[in-house]
Short mmCIF file of C-alpha atoms in Angstrom, two decimals:
data_model
loop_
_atom_site.label_atom_id
_atom_site.label_comp_id
_atom_site.label_asym_id
_atom_site.label_seq_id
_atom_site.Cartn_x
_atom_site.Cartn_y
_atom_site.Cartn_z
CA MET A 144 111.71 80.06 130.01
CA SER A 145 107.97 80.54 130.44
CA PHE A 146 105.62 81.76 127.82
CA THR A 147 102.38 81.20 129.70
CA SER A 148 99.84 83.84 130.69
CA THR A 149 96.39 83.89 132.26
CA PRO A 150 94.01 85.53 129.78
CA ARG A 151 91.29 87.74 131.26
CA VAL A 152 88.53 89.78 129.70
CA ALA A 153 89.68 93.38 129.61
CA ALA A 154 87.28 95.98 131.04
CA ALA A 155 86.45 99.00 128.99
CA SER A 156 88.44 102.04 130.19
CA GLU A 157 86.55 104.74 128.30
CA PRO A 158 82.82 105.45 127.95
CA ASP A 159 82.91 105.03 124.20
CA ALA A 160 84.50 101.58 124.74
CA ALA A 161 81.62 100.14 126.62
CA LEU A 162 80.54 97.92 123.74
CA VAL A 163 80.78 94.25 124.69
CA LEU A 164 83.10 92.72 122.13
CA ARG A 165 83.09 89.05 121.36
CA SER A 166 86.20 87.10 122.30
CA ALA A 167 87.99 84.79 119.94
CA PRO A 168 86.98 81.19 120.62
CA PRO A 169 89.69 78.88 122.05
CA PRO A 170 92.18 77.93 119.36
CA ARG A 171 92.09 74.45 117.90
CA PRO A 172 95.04 72.67 116.13
CA VAL A 173 95.00 73.31 112.31
CA PRO A 174 95.90 70.94 109.48
CA ARG A 175 99.26 71.23 107.84
CA LEU A 176 98.87 71.97 104.16
CA ALA A 177 101.39 70.19 101.99
CA GLY A 178 102.47 73.21 99.91
CA HIS A 179 101.53 75.49 97.04
CA GLU A 180 98.78 73.46 95.28
CA GLU A 181 97.03 72.45 98.51
CA ALA A 182 97.10 76.05 99.76
CA LEU A 183 95.54 77.36 96.54
CA ALA A 184 92.96 74.59 96.57
CA ALA A 185 91.97 75.39 100.16
CA ALA A 186 91.67 79.09 99.27
CA ARG A 187 89.41 78.37 96.31
CA ASP A 188 87.18 76.10 98.44
CA LEU A 189 86.80 78.84 101.04
CA ALA A 190 86.30 81.63 98.50
CA ALA A 191 83.27 79.91 96.98
CA GLY A 192 81.49 80.15 100.28
CA PHE A 193 82.84 83.54 101.27
CA ALA A 194 81.64 85.20 98.09
CA ALA A 195 78.00 84.28 98.77
CA GLY A 196 77.76 86.34 101.88
CA SER A 197 80.15 89.18 100.98
CA ALA A 198 77.52 91.77 100.06
CA ALA A 199 75.37 91.10 103.13
CA ARG A 200 78.35 91.35 105.45
CA ASP A 201 79.35 94.61 103.89
CA LEU A 202 75.83 96.13 103.85
CA GLU A 203 75.09 95.11 107.43
CA ARG A 204 78.66 95.49 108.69
CA ARG A 205 78.49 91.96 110.05
CA LEU A 206 81.84 90.92 111.38
CA PRO A 207 82.91 87.58 109.83
CA TRP A 208 83.50 85.48 112.93
CA GLU A 209 82.31 82.23 111.40
CA GLU A 210 84.24 82.85 108.16
CA ILE A 211 87.44 83.64 110.15
CA GLU A 212 87.11 80.29 111.99
CA GLN A 213 86.77 78.42 108.70
CA PHE A 214 89.72 80.39 107.32
CA THR A 215 91.84 79.38 110.32
CA GLN A 216 90.75 75.77 110.39
CA SER A 217 91.62 75.37 106.68
CA GLY A 218 95.28 75.66 107.65
CA LEU A 219 95.80 78.79 105.61
CA TRP A 220 96.72 80.94 108.62
CA ALA A 221 99.73 78.63 109.19
CA ILE A 222 101.16 78.59 105.67
CA THR A 223 104.09 80.80 106.39
CA VAL A 224 105.32 78.77 109.40
CA PRO A 225 108.67 77.39 108.17
CA ARG A 226 109.03 73.72 107.54
CA GLU A 227 111.64 73.32 110.20
CA TYR A 228 109.06 74.45 112.76
CA GLY A 229 106.27 72.10 111.46
CA GLY A 230 104.56 74.37 108.93
CA PRO A 231 104.38 74.21 105.14
CA GLY A 232 106.66 77.31 104.53
CA VAL A 233 105.06 78.20 101.19
CA THR A 234 106.62 80.74 98.89
CA SER A 235 105.86 84.45 99.00
CA ALA A 236 104.02 84.26 95.68
CA THR A 237 101.76 81.57 97.07
CA VAL A 238 100.91 83.73 100.08
CA ALA A 239 100.05 86.57 97.70
CA GLN A 240 97.93 84.33 95.45
CA VAL A 241 96.05 82.84 98.37
CA THR A 242 95.38 86.41 99.50
CA ALA A 243 94.12 87.32 96.00
CA ILE A 244 91.79 84.33 95.88
CA ILE A 245 90.19 85.22 99.17
CA SER A 246 90.12 88.98 98.40
CA ALA A 247 88.26 88.31 95.11
CA ALA A 248 85.49 86.78 97.21
CA ASP A 249 85.60 89.34 100.00
CA GLY A 250 88.20 92.11 100.18
CA SER A 251 87.88 92.49 103.91
CA LEU A 252 88.44 88.77 104.59
CA GLY A 253 91.52 88.82 102.31
CA GLN A 254 93.12 91.62 104.33
CA ILE A 255 92.51 90.29 107.88
CA PRO A 256 95.41 87.77 107.97
CA GLN A 257 97.98 90.15 106.39
CA ASN A 258 99.29 91.39 109.65
CA HIS A 259 99.38 87.84 111.04
CA TYR A 260 101.75 86.87 108.28
CA TYR A 261 103.69 90.08 108.82
CA ALA A 262 104.21 89.35 112.46
CA LEU A 263 105.45 85.89 111.70
CA GLU A 264 108.00 87.36 109.26
CA VAL A 265 109.22 89.72 112.02
CA LEU A 266 109.48 86.72 114.29
CA ARG A 267 111.43 84.83 111.63
CA ASN A 268 113.92 87.60 111.31
CA GLY A 269 114.27 88.81 114.92
CA GLY A 270 113.03 86.16 117.28
CA THR A 271 115.14 83.84 119.39
CA GLU A 272 115.04 80.10 118.77
CA ALA A 273 112.79 79.66 121.82
CA GLN A 274 110.47 82.40 120.65
CA LYS A 275 110.17 80.90 117.20
CA ARG A 276 109.42 77.45 118.60
CA PHE A 277 106.80 78.84 120.92
CA PHE A 278 104.93 81.29 118.68
CA TYR A 279 105.07 79.12 115.51
CA GLY A 280 103.70 76.37 117.72
CA ARG A 281 100.83 78.59 118.83
CA VAL A 282 99.92 79.26 115.21
CA LEU A 283 99.96 75.56 114.46
CA ALA A 284 97.73 75.12 117.55
CA GLY A 285 95.21 77.54 115.92
CA GLU A 286 96.02 80.91 117.33
CA ARG A 287 95.52 84.02 115.24
CA PHE A 288 97.71 87.13 115.54
CA GLY A 289 96.27 90.65 114.95
CA ASN A 290 98.27 93.86 115.03
CA ALA A 291 98.72 97.12 116.86
CA LEU A 292 101.26 98.93 114.77
CA ALA A 293 100.06 102.32 113.67
CA GLU A 294 99.04 105.44 115.55
CA ILE A 295 97.12 108.53 114.53
CA GLY A 296 97.36 112.16 115.57
CA ALA A 297 101.02 112.82 114.93
CA ARG A 298 103.58 112.39 112.15
CA ASP A 299 105.50 109.73 114.12
CA TYR A 300 102.87 107.22 113.33
CA ASN A 301 104.05 104.38 115.58
CA ARG A 302 106.41 105.94 118.15
CA ARG A 303 104.29 106.87 121.21
CA THR A 304 103.26 103.49 122.55
CA ARG A 305 105.96 102.61 125.12
CA LEU A 306 107.58 99.60 126.60
CA VAL A 307 108.24 100.57 130.26
CA ARG A 308 110.74 98.55 132.27
CA ASP A 309 110.62 99.07 136.02
CA PRO A 310 111.43 96.95 139.07
CA ALA A 311 107.81 95.78 139.20
CA GLY A 312 108.01 94.30 135.74
CA TRP A 313 107.59 95.20 131.99
CA TYR A 314 104.54 97.10 130.84
CA VAL A 315 103.10 98.50 127.60
CA GLU A 316 101.30 101.77 127.61
CA GLY A 317 99.70 103.63 124.68
CA ARG A 318 97.01 103.72 121.98
CA LYS A 319 96.92 102.21 118.49
CA PHE A 320 94.63 102.50 115.49
CA TYR A 321 94.13 100.60 112.19
CA CYS A 322 94.44 97.41 114.18
CA THR A 323 93.20 95.16 111.37
CA GLY A 324 92.19 91.65 112.48
CA SER A 325 92.75 92.24 116.17
CA LEU A 326 89.07 91.80 117.08
CA PHE A 327 89.43 88.17 115.89
CA ALA A 328 92.87 87.53 117.25
CA HIS A 329 94.20 85.54 120.20
CA ARG A 330 97.41 87.64 120.41
CA ILE A 331 98.11 91.19 119.26
CA PRO A 332 101.67 91.84 118.09
CA THR A 333 102.17 95.44 119.20
CA MET A 334 104.80 97.92 118.03
CA VAL A 335 106.44 99.62 121.03
CA ASN A 336 109.34 101.94 121.57
CA THR A 337 111.78 102.32 124.41
CA GLU A 338 115.02 104.20 124.99
CA GLU A 339 118.26 102.26 125.10
CA ASP A 340 121.62 103.92 125.39
CA GLY A 341 120.08 107.28 124.34
CA ARG A 342 118.46 105.80 121.23
CA GLU A 343 114.83 104.99 120.41
CA VAL A 344 114.55 101.25 119.78
CA SER A 345 111.46 99.33 118.48
CA TYR A 346 110.15 96.02 119.56
CA LEU A 347 107.10 93.82 118.55
CA VAL A 348 105.34 92.47 121.67
CA PHE A 349 103.02 89.49 121.23
CA ILE A 350 100.39 90.46 123.79
CA PRO A 351 97.47 88.19 124.61
CA ARG A 352 94.28 89.77 123.41
CA GLU A 353 92.54 89.41 126.80
CA ALA A 354 95.49 90.47 128.95
CA PRO A 355 94.46 92.80 131.77
CA GLY A 356 94.65 96.45 130.61
CA VAL A 357 93.92 95.69 126.91
CA THR A 358 90.81 97.40 125.54
CA LEU A 359 89.67 96.82 121.94
CA ILE A 360 87.32 99.46 120.44
CA ASP A 361 85.35 98.61 117.33
CA ASP A 362 85.53 102.16 115.96
CA TRP A 363 86.65 101.61 112.36
CA ASP A 364 84.17 103.60 110.20
CA GLY A 365 85.92 103.77 106.81
CA PHE A 366 83.60 103.50 103.78
CA GLY A 367 85.53 100.46 102.58
CA GLN A 368 86.99 97.30 104.08
CA ARG A 369 84.22 97.64 106.58
CA VAL A 370 84.48 94.25 108.32
CA THR A 371 88.29 94.09 108.81
CA GLY A 372 88.00 94.96 112.48
CA SER A 373 90.49 97.80 111.96
CA GLY A 374 89.63 99.79 115.08
CA SER A 375 91.58 101.04 118.16
CA ILE A 376 93.31 99.39 121.00
CA LEU A 377 94.17 100.92 124.36
CA PHE A 378 97.02 99.58 126.47
CA ASP A 379 96.70 100.69 130.12
CA ARG A 380 99.83 99.49 131.89
CA VAL A 381 99.62 96.01 130.36
CA ARG A 382 101.97 93.60 132.02
CA VAL A 383 104.09 91.73 129.48
CA GLU A 384 106.64 89.00 129.82
CA PRO A 385 110.16 89.50 128.37
CA GLU A 386 109.66 86.32 126.35
CA TRP A 387 106.89 88.05 124.33
CA VAL A 388 109.19 90.85 123.24
CA VAL A 389 110.76 90.36 119.80
CA PRO A 390 113.38 92.82 118.52
CA PHE A 391 112.16 94.88 115.56
CA GLN A 392 114.62 97.75 115.22
CA ALA A 393 117.45 95.30 114.48
CA SER A 394 115.43 94.02 111.56
CA LEU A 395 115.48 97.46 110.01
CA ASP A 396 119.07 98.27 110.89
CA ARG A 397 120.16 95.41 108.65
CA PRO A 398 118.74 94.23 105.31
CA THR A 399 115.71 91.90 105.66
CA ALA A 400 112.75 90.95 103.52
CA ILE A 401 110.15 92.12 106.03
CA GLY A 402 109.10 95.13 104.02
CA PRO A 403 108.76 93.50 100.59
CA PHE A 404 107.08 90.42 102.08
CA ALA A 405 104.49 92.62 103.76
CA GLN A 406 103.93 94.56 100.61
CA ILE A 407 103.47 91.66 98.26
CA ILE A 408 100.48 90.61 100.36
CA HIS A 409 99.01 94.05 99.90
CA ALA A 410 99.46 93.66 96.20
CA GLY A 411 97.51 90.36 96.45
CA ILE A 412 94.62 92.18 98.11
CA ASP A 413 94.31 94.79 95.39
CA LEU A 414 94.67 92.22 92.66
CA GLY A 415 92.00 90.02 94.31
CA ILE A 416 89.47 92.82 94.68
CA GLY A 417 90.07 93.75 91.04
CA ARG A 418 89.49 90.12 90.01
CA GLY A 419 86.30 90.03 92.00
CA ALA A 420 85.09 93.26 90.39
CA PHE A 421 85.86 91.87 86.88
CA GLU A 422 84.05 88.63 87.56
CA ALA A 423 81.04 90.61 88.81
CA THR A 424 81.07 92.78 85.68
CA LEU A 425 80.79 89.90 83.17
CA PRO A 426 77.29 88.56 84.17
CA PHE A 427 76.00 92.02 84.86
CA VAL A 428 76.93 93.23 81.34
CA ARG A 429 75.49 90.01 79.79
CA GLU A 430 72.25 90.01 81.66
CA ARG A 431 71.38 93.47 82.92
CA ALA A 432 73.28 96.34 81.29
CA ARG A 433 71.74 98.10 78.27
CA ALA A 434 73.53 98.87 75.08
CA TRP A 435 74.08 102.53 74.33
CA ILE A 436 72.05 103.79 71.36
CA ASP A 437 75.15 105.01 69.43
CA GLY A 438 76.59 101.47 69.38
CA GLY A 439 74.15 100.16 66.81
CA VAL A 440 73.82 96.87 68.73
CA SER A 441 70.98 95.40 70.67
CA ARG A 442 72.94 93.94 73.62
CA ALA A 443 75.53 95.56 75.87
CA SER A 444 77.71 92.42 75.51
CA GLU A 445 78.07 93.29 71.80
CA ASP A 446 79.02 96.97 72.32
CA PRO A 447 82.51 97.39 70.81
CA LEU A 448 83.46 100.06 73.38
CA THR A 449 82.36 97.74 76.20
CA LEU A 450 84.46 94.91 74.74
CA HIS A 451 87.44 97.22 74.52
CA ALA A 452 87.10 98.31 78.14
CA LEU A 453 86.73 94.75 79.37
CA GLY A 454 89.77 93.72 77.39
CA GLU A 455 91.82 96.50 78.96
CA VAL A 456 90.77 95.47 82.43
CA ARG A 457 91.68 91.85 81.79
CA VAL A 458 95.12 92.81 80.45
CA ARG A 459 95.82 95.00 83.52
CA LEU A 460 94.81 92.24 85.90
CA ALA A 461 96.90 89.68 84.04
CA ALA A 462 99.89 91.98 84.09
CA ALA A 463 99.58 92.58 87.83
CA ASP A 464 99.23 88.88 88.41
CA ALA A 465 102.41 88.19 86.44
CA LEU A 466 104.33 90.97 88.28
CA ILE A 467 103.27 89.56 91.68
CA GLU A 468 104.52 86.08 90.67
CA ARG A 469 107.79 87.57 89.53
CA ALA A 470 108.12 89.69 92.67
CA GLY A 471 107.55 86.63 94.83
CA ARG A 472 110.68 85.03 93.42
CA TYR A 473 112.65 88.12 94.37
CA VAL A 474 111.24 88.08 97.91
CA ASP A 475 112.13 84.39 98.33
CA VAL A 476 115.71 85.11 97.28
CA ALA A 477 115.88 88.04 99.74
CA GLN A 478 114.54 85.87 102.57
CA ALA A 479 117.15 83.22 101.86
CA ALA A 480 120.01 85.61 101.36
CA PRO A 481 119.10 89.00 102.92
CA ASP A 482 121.94 91.24 101.76
CA GLU A 483 121.49 94.83 100.63
CA ALA A 484 121.35 94.06 96.91
CA ASN A 485 118.80 91.20 97.19
CA VAL A 486 116.54 93.17 99.55
CA ALA A 487 116.63 96.26 97.34
CA ALA A 488 115.86 94.19 94.25
CA ALA A 489 112.91 92.54 96.09
CA SER A 490 111.60 95.91 97.30
CA VAL A 491 111.59 97.34 93.84
CA ALA A 492 110.04 94.24 92.24
CA VAL A 493 107.27 94.32 94.80
CA ALA A 494 106.80 98.05 94.29
CA GLU A 495 106.36 97.43 90.60
CA ALA A 496 103.73 94.70 91.42
CA ARG A 497 101.96 96.95 93.79
CA ALA A 498 101.83 99.84 91.37
CA ALA A 499 100.32 97.47 88.76
CA SER A 500 97.85 95.89 91.14
CA HIS A 501 96.81 99.32 92.47
CA ARG A 502 95.96 100.52 88.95
CA ALA A 503 94.33 97.26 87.86
CA GLY A 504 92.15 96.95 91.00
CA LEU A 505 90.86 100.49 90.70
CA LEU A 506 90.28 100.12 86.99
CA ALA A 507 88.28 96.98 87.38
CA ALA A 508 86.10 98.44 90.13
CA ASN A 509 85.49 101.59 88.16
CA LYS A 510 84.55 99.73 84.95
CA LEU A 511 82.13 97.52 86.84
CA LEU A 512 80.05 100.59 87.62
CA GLU A 513 80.65 102.39 84.37
CA LEU A 514 79.75 99.42 82.11
CA GLY A 515 76.88 98.31 84.37
CA GLY A 516 75.29 101.78 84.10
CA THR A 517 72.80 103.31 86.53
CA SER A 518 71.32 99.94 87.42
CA ALA A 519 74.72 98.93 88.84
CA THR A 520 74.19 101.45 91.64
CA ASP A 521 71.27 99.46 93.16
CA ARG A 522 72.02 99.35 96.82
CA ALA A 523 70.82 95.77 97.25
CA ASP A 524 73.46 94.51 94.78
CA ASP A 525 76.21 96.35 96.75
CA LEU A 526 78.43 96.42 93.72
CA ASP A 527 80.03 99.63 94.91
CA ARG A 528 81.76 97.57 97.62
CA TYR A 529 84.51 96.61 95.15
CA TRP A 530 85.35 100.22 94.50
CA ARG A 531 85.02 101.26 98.10
CA ASN A 532 87.21 98.31 99.23
CA VAL A 533 89.97 98.75 96.68
CA ARG A 534 89.99 102.54 97.02
CA THR A 535 90.26 102.28 100.80
CA HIS A 536 92.97 99.60 100.68
CA THR A 537 95.09 101.35 98.05
CA LEU A 538 95.35 104.28 100.51
CA HIS A 539 97.48 102.06 102.81
CA ASP A 540 100.67 103.71 101.48
CA PRO A 541 101.14 106.06 98.57
CA VAL A 542 101.69 104.56 95.09
CA ARG A 543 103.35 107.77 93.96
CA TRP A 544 106.33 106.95 96.14
CA LYS A 545 106.56 103.43 94.66
CA HIS A 546 106.97 105.01 91.22
CA HIS A 547 109.60 107.35 92.70
CA TRP A 548 111.77 104.60 94.09
CA ILE A 549 111.31 102.37 91.02
CA GLY A 550 112.69 105.25 88.89
CA ALA A 551 115.48 106.17 91.37
CA TYR A 552 116.58 102.55 91.56
CA HIS A 553 116.67 101.86 87.81
CA LEU A 554 118.01 105.26 86.74
CA ASN A 555 120.47 106.13 89.48
CA GLY A 556 121.02 102.88 91.41
CA ARG A 557 119.51 104.36 94.55
CA ILE A 558 118.59 101.84 97.26
CA PRO A 559 115.04 102.22 98.67
CA PRO A 560 114.78 102.91 102.35
CA ARG A 561 114.22 100.13 104.81
CA HIS A 562 111.20 101.12 106.78
CA GLY A 563 108.81 98.27 106.10
CA ALA A 564 106.45 100.43 104.00
CA LEU A 565 107.70 100.12 100.39
#
């Protein structure tokens, strides 16, 4: 069974795609981190450097190529590779905490590997033994995976990109958006559909980034998460090998932890951005904010209402942190024993963590600007990036539906749907 391909630079197929995009440098083998403590230590080391350039990258929309290389070479992109395939196989809570540490330094950088980890979880659940050995091996060799999952322009958000099987071979045709991280990737796991026995069936195809017919377009223009590389990808009759095609539909037809695993990482992103906002608030209030005249104090750091607000933010962040740690244990159980009860419990625990991290992240970012006052809007400081980043990321999927399913589960014993989004 062959997994080899000949990468080529894809030509732009549309006038607006004529930008020359940088290619990912050749992968290099990454170190294997021992486990939880080593992963957190590596994340903290990286975060210290990432934080220093976060504002400039956001203001200038400077894509973080060098930072992504450091991130990869730290070994953190390989932390979900199972131990039996040569990786550290860290817990779900560890992945979320690593994500939070990086996101506190730079919310965009924290989000970029989320879909890489997601693709590896799909592989773990649906891949053949040969596929697992190959793709896990590529990650340990330094490859990064992006994503081409979602589509825009219709309610069936990921159903129109097709896997076409004909006598000449297998091909992928379609267009994707919100392809976070793909600009920096070596392979792009792509959600495709095909008809089998009168039924629509989904697959995840691990397509080389520079395969002929693949065109990446850097057209993400959201006001937040500006350097995530979340643009469009065109697939113009892209030839794919059967060995790159991993079943996805089967992983939704039966209980798996794919959905809650993906979502706990999103919770880590919101928590991390909130932590970053809180840490930016403290020195600003101490050194630059002015006390309000009704407070009867000379320094903003002594204002009782400011202290109350900061206390509330800290409590919200701590609660979200604890709920993520708790949810991680549920996800680990569901990964080890993926029956309906365990997967439902993990989905609800993660939904609770996401609801808390959503609220905590937004609150922290709001209070940074509110307590900092008008001087906190200075464009050079770019403090609004925390609010823009967390507001943008929390739109990924609606928190109102998390509250709905939490209530339905606890009150009526209803099992949340398995669609990978809760």
